[in-house]
């Protein structure tokens, strides 16, 4: 009899421990999944990562090169002191966020080339190679992504985006 009672208590205790154990494991899994889903992740080669542009000399003045994975255009522009350098323009229209395509055959809005500008298809905002607005409702120039040097590599950091109100020389990466 005493053995049976002890056996029942042990079984109950065992079942209780099993239940708490299973509940604990489930809670930990849920917590882990939640933390992982909130943790900022950046995949190499995807928007948010850094992109190696190769040799800066491969981008002549007036050129506009699209990096589809990074969602930016790399343009080489002139500065007021006669120098030049690169801008990485985020392709997102500053009006309502549409993707802004480059139109190489449209009349240019800058003095670097005769043709080429950005035309937003949504409400007709127009930007030049500096990302500066020349028409439409866009309230400010295209946003800039940071251009950084790591050793002898030049990278565009698509996770480092800056808004601006106008173009100034200091925005140009002299590479
Ligand atoms: S979203 Fe580009 S002009 Fe409106």
Short mmCIF file of C-alpha atoms and ligand atoms in Angstrom, two decimals:
data_model
loop_
_atom_site.label_atom_id
_atom_site.label_comp_id
_atom_site.label_asym_id
_atom_site.label_seq_id
_atom_site.Cartn_x
_atom_site.Cartn_y
_atom_site.Cartn_z
CA UNK A 1 0.00 0.00 0.00
CA UNK A 2 2.72 2.36 1.04
CA UNK A 3 4.56 1.41 -2.12
CA UNK A 4 1.52 2.16 -4.30
CA UNK A 5 1.08 5.63 -2.70
CA UNK A 6 4.74 6.40 -3.22
CA UNK A 7 4.45 5.14 -6.79
CA UNK A 8 1.47 7.47 -7.47
CA UNK A 9 3.23 10.46 -6.00
CA UNK A 10 6.36 9.71 -8.02
CA UNK A 11 4.34 9.35 -11.22
CA UNK A 12 2.51 12.62 -10.54
CA UNK A 13 5.73 14.38 -9.79
CA UNK A 14 7.29 12.90 -12.90
CA UNK A 15 4.36 13.99 -15.08
CA UNK A 16 4.53 17.46 -13.54
CA UNK A 17 8.23 17.72 -14.28
CA UNK A 18 7.63 16.55 -17.85
CA UNK A 19 4.93 19.17 -18.32
CA UNK A 20 7.09 21.97 -16.97
CA UNK A 21 10.02 20.76 -19.03
CA UNK A 22 7.99 20.73 -22.24
CA UNK A 23 6.51 24.13 -21.45
CA UNK A 24 9.98 25.51 -20.76
CA UNK A 25 11.37 24.19 -24.05
CA UNK A 26 8.40 25.63 -25.95
CA UNK A 27 8.82 29.01 -24.25
CA UNK A 28 12.54 29.08 -25.07
CA UNK A 29 11.86 28.20 -28.72
CA UNK A 30 9.26 30.96 -28.98
CA UNK A 31 11.58 33.47 -27.32
CA UNK A 32 14.46 32.46 -29.60
CA UNK A 33 12.32 32.80 -32.74
CA UNK A 34 11.07 36.21 -31.61
CA UNK A 35 14.57 37.51 -30.89
CA UNK A 36 15.84 36.19 -34.24
CA UNK A 37 12.98 37.81 -36.14
CA UNK A 38 13.70 41.18 -34.51
CA UNK A 39 17.47 41.00 -34.96
CA UNK A 40 18.65 43.12 -37.91
CA UNK A 41 20.18 40.85 -40.51
CA UNK A 42 22.12 41.81 -43.57
CA UNK A 43 22.81 39.26 -46.24
CA UNK A 44 25.93 39.72 -48.29
CA UNK A 45 25.05 41.10 -51.70
CA UNK A 46 21.56 42.25 -50.66
CA UNK A 47 20.13 45.67 -49.87
CA UNK A 48 21.61 46.79 -46.55
CA UNK A 49 25.03 45.29 -47.27
CA UNK A 50 28.20 46.95 -48.57
CA UNK A 51 28.92 46.73 -52.29
CA UNK A 52 32.39 46.72 -53.79
CA UNK A 53 32.31 49.01 -56.83
CA UNK A 54 35.60 47.78 -58.27
CA UNK A 55 37.95 50.38 -59.74
CA UNK A 56 36.70 53.96 -59.30
CA UNK A 57 38.49 54.92 -62.53
CA UNK A 58 36.02 52.71 -64.41
CA UNK A 59 33.30 55.33 -63.84
CA UNK A 60 33.91 58.37 -66.07
CA UNK A 61 32.39 61.80 -65.45
CA UNK A 62 28.69 61.82 -66.29
CA UNK A 63 28.37 58.04 -66.08
CA UNK A 64 25.42 56.51 -64.25
CA UNK A 65 25.72 52.87 -63.21
CA UNK A 66 22.88 50.93 -61.67
CA UNK A 67 23.51 48.43 -58.87
CA UNK A 68 20.23 46.52 -58.79
CA UNK A 69 21.07 44.45 -55.68
CA UNK A 70 22.02 47.51 -53.66
CA UNK A 71 19.14 49.66 -55.02
CA UNK A 72 21.42 52.56 -55.94
CA UNK A 73 22.90 54.44 -58.87
CA UNK A 74 26.57 55.31 -58.86
CA UNK A 75 27.23 58.59 -60.65
CA UNK A 76 30.45 60.49 -61.23
CA UNK A 77 29.93 64.22 -60.99
CA UNK A 78 31.98 67.41 -60.95
CA UNK A 79 32.57 69.59 -57.94
CA UNK A 80 32.71 73.40 -57.92
CA UNK A 81 36.52 73.41 -57.62
CA UNK A 82 36.87 71.51 -60.90
CA UNK A 83 37.41 68.15 -59.24
CA UNK A 84 35.13 65.17 -59.44
CA UNK A 85 33.99 62.14 -57.50
CA UNK A 86 31.22 59.65 -56.90
CA UNK A 87 27.71 59.80 -55.49
CA UNK A 88 25.66 56.74 -54.58
CA UNK A 89 22.00 57.72 -55.10
CA UNK A 90 19.29 55.64 -53.44
CA UNK A 91 16.76 54.82 -56.18
CA UNK A 92 13.74 55.63 -53.98
CA UNK A 93 11.81 58.76 -54.98
CA UNK A 94 11.70 61.28 -52.13
CA UNK A 95 8.06 62.08 -52.89
CA UNK A 96 6.21 58.84 -52.15
CA UNK A 97 8.89 56.24 -52.58
CA UNK A 98 8.49 54.96 -56.13
CA UNK A 99 11.48 53.40 -57.87
CA UNK A 100 13.12 56.07 -60.00
CA UNK A 101 14.48 54.78 -63.30
CA UNK A 102 17.41 56.31 -65.19
CA UNK A 103 16.44 57.61 -68.65
CA UNK A 104 19.62 57.90 -70.68
CA UNK A 105 17.85 59.31 -73.76
CA UNK A 106 15.96 62.12 -72.03
CA UNK A 107 17.35 65.66 -72.07
CA UNK A 108 19.87 66.19 -69.31
CA UNK A 109 19.16 68.53 -66.40
CA UNK A 110 22.83 68.93 -65.47
CA UNK A 111 25.82 70.32 -67.34
CA UNK A 112 27.81 67.09 -67.36
CA UNK A 113 26.21 65.52 -70.43
CA UNK A 114 23.56 66.47 -72.96
CA UNK A 115 21.35 63.48 -72.24
CA UNK A 116 20.24 61.47 -69.27
CA UNK A 117 18.16 62.12 -66.16
CA UNK A 118 15.98 60.33 -63.62
CA UNK A 119 12.23 60.43 -64.27
CA UNK A 120 9.90 59.19 -61.57
CA UNK A 121 6.99 57.39 -63.29
CA UNK A 122 4.52 58.02 -60.44
CA UNK A 123 4.11 61.81 -60.34
CA UNK A 124 6.78 62.97 -62.81
CA UNK A 125 9.51 64.19 -60.51
CA UNK A 126 12.77 64.76 -62.36
CA UNK A 127 16.29 64.47 -60.94
CA UNK A 128 19.70 65.10 -62.47
CA UNK A 129 22.96 63.12 -62.03
CA UNK A 130 23.52 64.79 -58.67
CA UNK A 131 20.10 63.56 -57.57
CA UNK A 132 18.87 67.17 -57.47
CA UNK A 133 15.17 67.80 -58.21
CA UNK A 134 14.29 69.71 -61.41
CA UNK A 135 10.54 69.20 -61.52
CA UNK A 136 7.57 67.48 -59.94
CA UNK A 137 6.51 67.17 -56.32
CA UNK A 138 9.68 65.56 -54.88
CA UNK A 139 10.54 67.63 -51.78
CA UNK A 140 14.31 67.00 -51.74
CA UNK A 141 17.15 65.38 -53.72
CA UNK A 142 17.57 61.62 -53.92
CA UNK A 143 19.00 60.25 -50.69
CA UNK A 144 22.67 59.31 -50.52
CA UNK A 145 24.31 56.07 -49.53
CA UNK A 146 27.68 56.30 -47.84
CA UNK A 147 30.78 55.57 -49.92
CA UNK A 148 33.57 54.19 -47.77
CA UNK A 149 37.11 53.00 -48.31
CA UNK A 150 38.29 49.79 -46.69
CA UNK A 151 41.92 49.18 -47.50
CA UNK A 152 42.19 49.55 -51.27
CA UNK A 153 38.52 48.76 -51.83
CA UNK A 154 35.78 51.33 -52.40
CA UNK A 155 32.40 50.27 -51.06
CA UNK A 156 28.88 51.64 -51.10
CA UNK A 157 27.14 51.02 -47.80
CA UNK A 158 23.49 50.52 -48.74
CA UNK A 159 22.61 50.31 -45.06
CA UNK A 160 23.85 53.85 -44.43
CA UNK A 161 21.42 56.26 -46.11
CA UNK A 162 21.33 60.02 -45.58
CA UNK A 163 18.63 62.52 -46.47
CA UNK A 164 19.70 65.95 -47.73
CA UNK A 165 18.06 69.21 -48.72
CA UNK A 166 20.46 70.23 -51.46
CA UNK A 167 23.68 69.20 -53.19
CA UNK A 168 27.01 70.34 -51.75
CA UNK A 169 30.53 69.34 -52.77
CA UNK A 170 31.20 67.59 -49.48
CA UNK A 171 28.72 64.87 -50.46
CA UNK A 172 31.03 63.73 -53.25
CA UNK A 173 33.44 60.88 -52.52
CA UNK A 174 36.71 61.90 -54.17
CA UNK A 175 37.78 58.50 -55.36
S1 LIG B 1 6.64 59.06 -56.03
FE1 LIG B 1 8.01 60.00 -57.38
S2 LIG B 1 7.01 61.78 -57.97
FE2 LIG B 1 5.62 60.86 -56.61
#
